PDB file of C-alpha atoms in Angstrom:
ATOM      1  CA  SER A   1      -0.067   0.042  -0.088  1.00 69.00           C
ATOM      2  CA  SER A   2       1.127   3.752  -0.319  1.00 82.00           C
ATOM      3  CA  ARG A   3       1.152   3.992   3.221  1.00 84.00           C
ATOM      4  CA  ILE A   4       3.483   1.326   3.852  1.00 85.00           C
ATOM      5  CA  ASN A   5       5.555   2.259   0.953  1.00 87.00           C
ATOM      6  CA  THR A   6       5.949   5.883   2.433  1.00 91.00           C
ATOM      7  CA  GLU A   7       6.877   4.259   6.026  1.00 93.00           C
ATOM      8  CA  VAL A   8       9.619   2.151   4.479  1.00 93.00           C
ATOM      9  CA  MET A   9      11.032   4.985   2.699  1.00 93.00           C
ATOM     10  CA  VAL A  10      10.966   7.284   5.609  1.00 94.00           C
ATOM     11  CA  ILE A  11      13.062   4.437   7.730  1.00 95.00           C
ATOM     12  CA  LEU A  12      15.467   4.008   5.290  1.00 95.00           C
ATOM     13  CA  GLU A  13      15.879   7.680   4.553  1.00 96.00           C
ATOM     14  CA  LYS A  14      16.841   7.645   8.451  1.00 96.00           C
ATOM     15  CA  ALA A  15      19.138   4.464   8.438  1.00 96.00           C
ATOM     16  CA  ALA A  16      20.890   6.262   5.205  1.00 96.00           C
ATOM     17  CA  LYS A  17      21.318   9.330   7.819  1.00 96.00           C
ATOM     18  CA  ASN A  18      22.622   7.087  10.720  1.00 95.00           C
ATOM     19  CA  TYR A  19      24.861   4.824   8.635  1.00 95.00           C
ATOM     20  CA  GLU A  20      26.286   7.143   5.847  1.00 95.00           C
ATOM     21  CA  ASN A  21      25.437  10.264   6.909  1.00 96.00           C
ATOM     22  CA  LYS A  22      24.256  11.357   3.713  1.00 95.00           C
ATOM     23  CA  GLU A  23      20.878  11.401   2.014  1.00 95.00           C
ATOM     24  CA  LEU A  24      19.742   8.099   0.714  1.00 94.00           C
ATOM     25  CA  GLY A  25      19.584   9.225  -3.001  1.00 92.00           C
ATOM     26  CA  LYS A  26      23.051  10.324  -3.072  1.00 94.00           C
ATOM     27  CA  CYS A  27      23.959   6.461  -1.971  1.00 93.00           C
ATOM     28  CA  THR A  28      25.429   3.874  -4.484  1.00 89.00           C
ATOM     29  CA  SER A  29      23.813   0.903  -4.903  1.00 86.00           C
ATOM     30  CA  ILE A  30      25.893  -1.226  -2.899  1.00 86.00           C
ATOM     31  CA  GLU A  31      25.661   1.435  -0.192  1.00 91.00           C
ATOM     32  CA  LYS A  32      21.856   1.558  -0.220  1.00 92.00           C
ATOM     33  CA  ALA A  33      21.984  -2.519  -0.097  1.00 89.00           C
ATOM     34  CA  GLU A  34      23.888  -2.572   2.855  1.00 90.00           C
ATOM     35  CA  ILE A  35      21.830   0.275   4.597  1.00 93.00           C
ATOM     36  CA  LEU A  36      18.655  -2.033   3.656  1.00 93.00           C
ATOM     37  CA  LEU A  37      20.032  -4.978   5.338  1.00 90.00           C
ATOM     38  CA  ARG A  38      21.474  -3.345   8.811  1.00 92.00           C
ATOM     39  CA  ALA A  39      17.872  -1.491   8.627  1.00 94.00           C
ATOM     40  CA  MET A  40      16.153  -4.736   8.703  1.00 92.00           C
ATOM     41  CA  ARG A  41      17.576  -5.523  12.195  1.00 90.00           C
ATOM     42  CA  ASP A  42      18.024  -2.833  13.818  1.00 93.00           C
ATOM     43  CA  PRO A  43      15.576  -2.414  16.896  1.00 94.00           C
ATOM     44  CA  GLU A  44      15.031   1.553  16.180  1.00 95.00           C
ATOM     45  CA  LEU A  45      14.256   0.965  12.541  1.00 95.00           C
ATOM     46  CA  PHE A  46      12.365  -2.106  11.006  1.00 94.00           C
ATOM     47  CA  ASN A  47      13.340  -4.295  13.718  1.00 94.00           C
ATOM     48  CA  PHE A  48      12.720  -7.462  12.038  1.00 94.00           C
ATOM     49  CA  ARG A  49      13.135 -10.783  14.046  1.00 92.00           C
ATOM     50  CA  TYR A  50      13.990 -13.885  12.736  1.00 88.00           C
ATOM     51  CA  GLU A  51      12.222 -16.978  12.589  1.00 86.00           C
ATOM     52  CA  ARG A  52      13.542 -20.648  12.242  1.00 75.00           C
ATOM     53  CA  GLN A  53      11.691 -22.678   9.272  1.00 67.00           C
ATOM     54  CA  THR A  54       8.166 -23.792  10.721  1.00 67.00           C
ATOM     55  CA  ASN A  55       5.196 -26.070   9.486  1.00 72.00           C
ATOM     56  CA  ARG A  56       3.338 -23.293   7.968  1.00 75.00           C
ATOM     57  CA  ASN A  57       3.049 -21.687   4.468  1.00 78.00           C
ATOM     58  CA  PRO A  58       5.071 -18.848   3.808  1.00 80.00           C
ATOM     59  CA  LYS A  59       4.660 -15.219   4.584  1.00 84.00           C
ATOM     60  CA  THR A  60       4.042 -12.868   1.860  1.00 84.00           C
ATOM     61  CA  VAL A  61       5.955  -9.705   1.560  1.00 87.00           C
ATOM     62  CA  GLU A  62       3.332  -7.763   3.233  1.00 89.00           C
ATOM     63  CA  GLU A  63       2.804 -10.146   5.632  1.00 90.00           C
ATOM     64  CA  THR A  64       6.462 -10.595   6.427  1.00 92.00           C
ATOM     65  CA  TYR A  65       6.437  -6.767   6.931  1.00 93.00           C
ATOM     66  CA  GLN A  66       3.174  -6.272   9.068  1.00 93.00           C
ATOM     67  CA  SER A  67       4.204  -8.928  11.818  1.00 94.00           C
ATOM     68  CA  ARG A  68       8.173  -7.862  11.629  1.00 95.00           C
ATOM     69  CA  SER A  69       9.403 -11.526  11.602  1.00 93.00           C
ATOM     70  CA  GLY A  70      10.570 -14.251   9.072  1.00 90.00           C
ATOM     71  CA  ASN A  71      12.538 -16.998   8.319  1.00 84.00           C
ATOM     72  CA  CYS A  72      15.541 -16.816   5.703  1.00 79.00           C
ATOM     73  CA  ASP A  73      13.597 -16.924   2.534  1.00 79.00           C
ATOM     74  CA  GLU A  74      10.662 -14.387   3.703  1.00 84.00           C
ATOM     75  CA  LEU A  75      13.339 -11.869   4.632  1.00 87.00           C
ATOM     76  CA  SER A  76      14.962 -11.844   1.778  1.00 83.00           C
ATOM     77  CA  ARG A  77      11.685 -11.645  -0.335  1.00 83.00           C
ATOM     78  CA  PHE A  78      11.266  -8.519   1.462  1.00 88.00           C
ATOM     79  CA  TYR A  79      14.960  -7.137   1.028  1.00 87.00           C
ATOM     80  CA  VAL A  80      14.720  -7.808  -2.671  1.00 83.00           C
ATOM     81  CA  VAL A  81      11.302  -5.835  -2.861  1.00 85.00           C
ATOM     82  CA  ILE A  82      12.636  -2.994  -1.342  1.00 89.00           C
ATOM     83  CA  ALA A  83      15.875  -3.337  -3.290  1.00 87.00           C
ATOM     84  CA  ASP A  84      13.498  -2.640  -6.116  1.00 82.00           C
ATOM     85  CA  LYS A  85      12.001   0.468  -4.834  1.00 85.00           C
ATOM     86  CA  LEU A  86      15.342   1.651  -3.796  1.00 87.00           C
ATOM     87  CA  GLY A  87      16.462   1.690  -7.341  1.00 84.00           C
ATOM     88  CA  ILE A  88      18.806  -1.071  -7.451  1.00 81.00           C
ATOM     89  CA  ARG A  89      17.350  -2.294 -10.756  1.00 69.00           C
ATOM     90  CA  ASP A  90      20.135  -5.003 -12.012  1.00 72.00           C
ATOM     91  CA  ILE A  91      19.776  -6.784  -8.626  1.00 77.00           C
ATOM     92  CA  THR A  92      20.116 -10.879  -9.317  1.00 80.00           C
ATOM     93  CA  GLN A  93      19.504 -13.165  -6.680  1.00 80.00           C
ATOM     94  CA  PHE A  94      21.475 -16.504  -6.523  1.00 79.00           C
ATOM     95  CA  TYR A  95      19.665 -19.643  -5.384  1.00 77.00           C
ATOM     96  CA  VAL A  96      22.172 -22.319  -3.683  1.00 79.00           C
ATOM     97  CA  MET A  97      20.984 -25.839  -2.924  1.00 79.00           C
ATOM     98  CA  PHE A  98      22.967 -27.988  -0.551  1.00 77.00           C
ATOM     99  CA  GLU A  99      22.642 -31.831   0.007  1.00 79.00           C
ATOM    100  CA  ASP A 100      22.809 -32.756   3.495  1.00 76.00           C
ATOM    101  CA  LYS A 101      24.744 -35.877   3.554  1.00 74.00           C
ATOM    102  CA  ALA A 102      23.107 -37.723   6.781  1.00 76.00           C
ATOM    103  CA  ASN A 103      19.641 -37.822   4.978  1.00 78.00           C
ATOM    104  CA  LYS A 104      20.135 -36.916   1.311  1.00 76.00           C
ATOM    105  CA  LYS A 105      17.323 -34.168   1.657  1.00 75.00           C
ATOM    106  CA  THR A 106      18.207 -31.030  -0.190  1.00 74.00           C
ATOM    107  CA  ALA A 107      18.317 -27.935   1.562  1.00 68.00           C
ATOM    108  CA  GLY A 108      17.807 -24.126  -0.011  1.00 68.00           C
ATOM    109  CA  HIS A 109      19.294 -20.807   0.647  1.00 66.00           C
ATOM    110  CA  GLY A 110      18.369 -17.602  -1.392  1.00 64.00           C
ATOM    111  CA  ALA A 111      20.667 -14.893   0.164  1.00 70.00           C
ATOM    112  CA  ILE A 112      23.246 -14.198  -2.339  1.00 76.00           C
ATOM    113  CA  PHE A 113      22.765 -11.276  -4.747  1.00 79.00           C
ATOM    114  CA  TYR A 114      24.387  -9.424  -7.525  1.00 79.00           C
ATOM    115  CA  ALA A 115      24.068  -5.794  -8.354  1.00 78.00           C
ATOM    116  CA  SER A 116      26.429  -3.352 -10.461  1.00 76.00           C
ATOM    117  CA  GLY A 117      29.105  -5.958 -11.131  1.00 80.00           C
ATOM    118  CA  THR A 118      29.200  -6.816  -7.349  1.00 83.00           C
ATOM    119  CA  LEU A 119      28.413 -10.118  -5.767  1.00 79.00           C
ATOM    120  CA  PHE A 120      27.307 -10.000  -2.021  1.00 82.00           C
ATOM    121  CA  TYR A 121      26.472 -12.318   0.839  1.00 76.00           C
ATOM    122  CA  VAL A 122      23.423 -10.895   3.208  1.00 79.00           C
ATOM    123  CA  ASP A 123      21.648 -12.951   5.892  1.00 75.00           C
ATOM    124  CA  PRO A 124      18.980 -11.309   7.471  1.00 75.00           C
ATOM    125  CA  ALA A 125      19.049 -13.868  10.314  1.00 74.00           C
ATOM    126  CA  LEU A 126      22.578 -12.912  11.158  1.00 73.00           C
ATOM    127  CA  THR A 127      22.409  -8.998   9.846  1.00 76.00           C
ATOM    128  CA  ARG A 128      25.678  -9.821   7.677  1.00 76.00           C
ATOM    129  CA  PHE A 129      26.523  -8.343   4.731  1.00 81.00           C
ATOM    130  CA  GLU A 130      29.781  -9.308   2.445  1.00 79.00           C
ATOM    131  CA  PRO A 131      30.964  -8.446  -0.623  1.00 83.00           C
ATOM    132  CA  LEU A 132      33.536 -10.331  -2.308  1.00 79.00           C
ATOM    133  CA  PRO A 133      36.044  -8.463  -3.563  1.00 80.00           C
ATOM    134  CA  LYS A 134      35.784  -9.985  -7.220  1.00 81.00           C
ATOM    135  CA  LYS A 135      34.097  -7.891  -9.881  1.00 84.00           C
ATOM    136  CA  PHE A 136      31.886  -9.711 -12.405  1.00 85.00           C
ATOM    137  CA  ARG A 137      30.484  -8.694 -15.940  1.00 85.00           C
ATOM    138  CA  LYS A 138      27.366 -10.424 -15.516  1.00 83.00           C
ATOM    139  CA  PRO A 139      26.060 -12.573 -12.863  1.00 82.00           C
ATOM    140  CA  GLU A 140      26.035 -15.764 -15.041  1.00 84.00           C
ATOM    141  CA  GLU A 141      29.921 -15.636 -14.898  1.00 85.00           C
ATOM    142  CA  VAL A 142      29.781 -16.068 -11.028  1.00 83.00           C
ATOM    143  CA  ILE A 143      28.112 -19.656 -11.160  1.00 81.00           C
ATOM    144  CA  ALA A 144      31.461 -21.057 -12.937  1.00 82.00           C
ATOM    145  CA  ASP A 145      33.918 -19.355 -10.400  1.00 85.00           C
ATOM    146  CA  PRO A 146      35.346 -21.606  -8.012  1.00 83.00           C
ATOM    147  CA  GLN A 147      36.447 -19.227  -5.620  1.00 81.00           C
ATOM    148  CA  PHE A 148      32.622 -18.014  -5.239  1.00 80.00           C
ATOM    149  CA  LYS A 149      31.826 -22.011  -4.907  1.00 79.00           C
ATOM    150  CA  LYS A 150      34.327 -22.206  -2.264  1.00 79.00           C
ATOM    151  CA  GLN A 151      33.239 -18.931  -0.267  1.00 76.00           C
ATOM    152  CA  ILE A 152      29.393 -19.950   0.050  1.00 75.00           C
ATOM    153  CA  TYR A 153      30.355 -23.816   1.176  1.00 74.00           C
ATOM    154  CA  ASP A 154      32.587 -22.229   3.906  1.00 73.00           C
ATOM    155  CA  ILE A 155      29.918 -19.670   4.929  1.00 69.00           C
ATOM    156  CA  ARG A 156      27.262 -22.485   5.272  1.00 65.00           C
ATOM    157  CA  ASN A 157      29.636 -24.573   7.167  1.00 65.00           C
ATOM    158  CA  GLU A 158      29.990 -21.289   9.394  1.00 64.00           C
ATOM    159  CA  VAL A 159      26.475 -20.673   9.904  1.00 59.00           C
ATOM    160  CA  LEU A 160      25.980 -24.286  11.002  1.00 58.00           C
ATOM    161  CA  ASP A 161      29.517 -24.932  12.982  1.00 54.00           C
ATOM    162  CA  GLU A 162      27.569 -27.712  15.026  1.00 54.00           C
ATOM    163  CA  ARG A 163      27.126 -29.598  11.575  1.00 58.00           C
ATOM    164  CA  HIS A 164      30.413 -28.774  10.003  1.00 58.00           C
ATOM    165  CA  GLY A 165      30.827 -30.341   6.651  1.00 59.00           C
ATOM    166  CA  ALA A 166      27.733 -32.148   6.456  1.00 70.00           C
ATOM    167  CA  PHE A 167      26.384 -30.281   3.651  1.00 74.00           C
ATOM    168  CA  GLU A 168      27.438 -30.877  -0.543  1.00 76.00           C
ATOM    169  CA  LEU A 169      27.125 -28.037  -2.624  1.00 75.00           C
ATOM    170  CA  GLU A 170      24.348 -29.717  -5.388  1.00 78.00           C
ATOM    171  CA  GLU A 171      23.242 -26.600  -7.374  1.00 80.00           C
ATOM    172  CA  ILE A 172      23.693 -22.865  -8.073  1.00 81.00           C
ATOM    173  CA  GLY A 173      20.930 -20.899 -10.239  1.00 80.00           C
ATOM    174  CA  LEU A 174      19.646 -17.244 -10.919  1.00 80.00           C
ATOM    175  CA  ILE A 175      16.243 -16.033 -10.132  1.00 74.00           C
ATOM    176  CA  LYS A 176      16.834 -12.507 -12.180  1.00 63.00           C
ATOM    177  CA  GLU A 177      13.148 -10.810 -12.589  1.00 57.00           C
ATOM    178  CA  ARG A 178      10.659 -10.066 -10.090  1.00 52.00           C
ATOM    179  CA  GLN A 179       7.937 -12.086 -11.178  1.00 49.00           C
ATOM    180  CA  ASN A 180      10.321 -15.079 -10.814  1.00 49.00           C
ATOM    181  CA  PHE A 181      10.811 -13.759  -7.250  1.00 50.00           C
ATOM    182  CA  ASP A 182       7.277 -14.414  -6.481  1.00 52.00           C
ATOM    183  CA  ALA A 183       7.016 -17.919  -8.519  1.00 54.00           C
ATOM    184  CA  PHE A 184       9.553 -19.183  -6.235  1.00 52.00           C
ATOM    185  CA  TYR A 185       7.576 -17.726  -3.111  1.00 50.00           C
ATOM    186  CA  TYR A 186       4.132 -19.937  -4.790  1.00 52.00           C
ATOM    187  CA  PHE A 187       6.521 -23.012  -5.461  1.00 51.00           C
ATOM    188  CA  ASN A 188       7.700 -22.778  -1.838  1.00 50.00           C
ATOM    189  CA  ALA A 189       4.130 -22.621  -0.630  1.00 51.00           C
ATOM    190  CA  GLY A 190       3.124 -25.383  -2.649  1.00 53.00           C
ATOM    191  CA  LEU A 191       5.723 -27.557  -1.878  1.00 48.00           C
ATOM    192  CA  GLN A 192       5.492 -26.915   1.922  1.00 48.00           C
ATOM    193  CA  SER A 193       1.420 -27.921   1.557  1.00 48.00           C
ATOM    194  CA  VAL A 194       2.595 -31.325  -0.209  1.00 48.00           C
ATOM    195  CA  GLU A 195       5.157 -32.056   2.626  1.00 50.00           C
ATOM    196  CA  THR A 196       2.415 -31.608   5.347  1.00 49.00           C
ATOM    197  CA  ASN A 197      -0.285 -33.375   2.996  1.00 51.00           C
ATOM    198  CA  ASP A 198      -2.270 -30.206   3.424  1.00 50.00           C
ATOM    199  CA  TRP A 199      -3.939 -30.536   0.198  1.00 48.00           C
ATOM    200  CA  GLU A 200      -6.914 -28.079   0.350  1.00 53.00           C
ATOM    201  CA  ASN A 201      -3.892 -25.327   0.810  1.00 50.00           C
ATOM    202  CA  VAL A 202      -2.093 -26.248  -2.049  1.00 45.00           C
ATOM    203  CA  ARG A 203      -1.268 -22.645  -4.079  1.00 46.00           C
TER     204      ARG A 203
END
């Protein structure tokens, strides 16, 4: 809604002054990307709370905003939508699939983004923003880069320290268009309904 849009932009203008000491419009794409992430977990700004995955249907972006809480996928979806409003037009999201060696189940992660030649990792659960020093001409180059693959694998092991080495990198892909972000949401919602045998609510 227009009220929410206005509210979000007011919060981000305040964040830009707090973190960069300048107006939001004068910040670079990467500065805006970091400002947004930090503001999401700042108790005096958005104050989002991280939730571990639960057996429920995924929240929409608006539901995530209204509840000020969400799992990694939900917080990442909010991040993408607001990044678009900030004018980061070339943002691309990567999805990374890992296989759990113990039970052969696949676990996904979607908190890696590309904008303006820079690849960066964000984790809304941890308020972590980590640009990779290497520049890329286009996001497709990233997938084949061995340094990128190693860093993503190392980050996964660091986040799940108690299960170090328990995962294998299975697949890396791109989500480039906004409509594809929405499709990713509906895919996850349908998958959750199937896994819980909630056939009436398969979307």
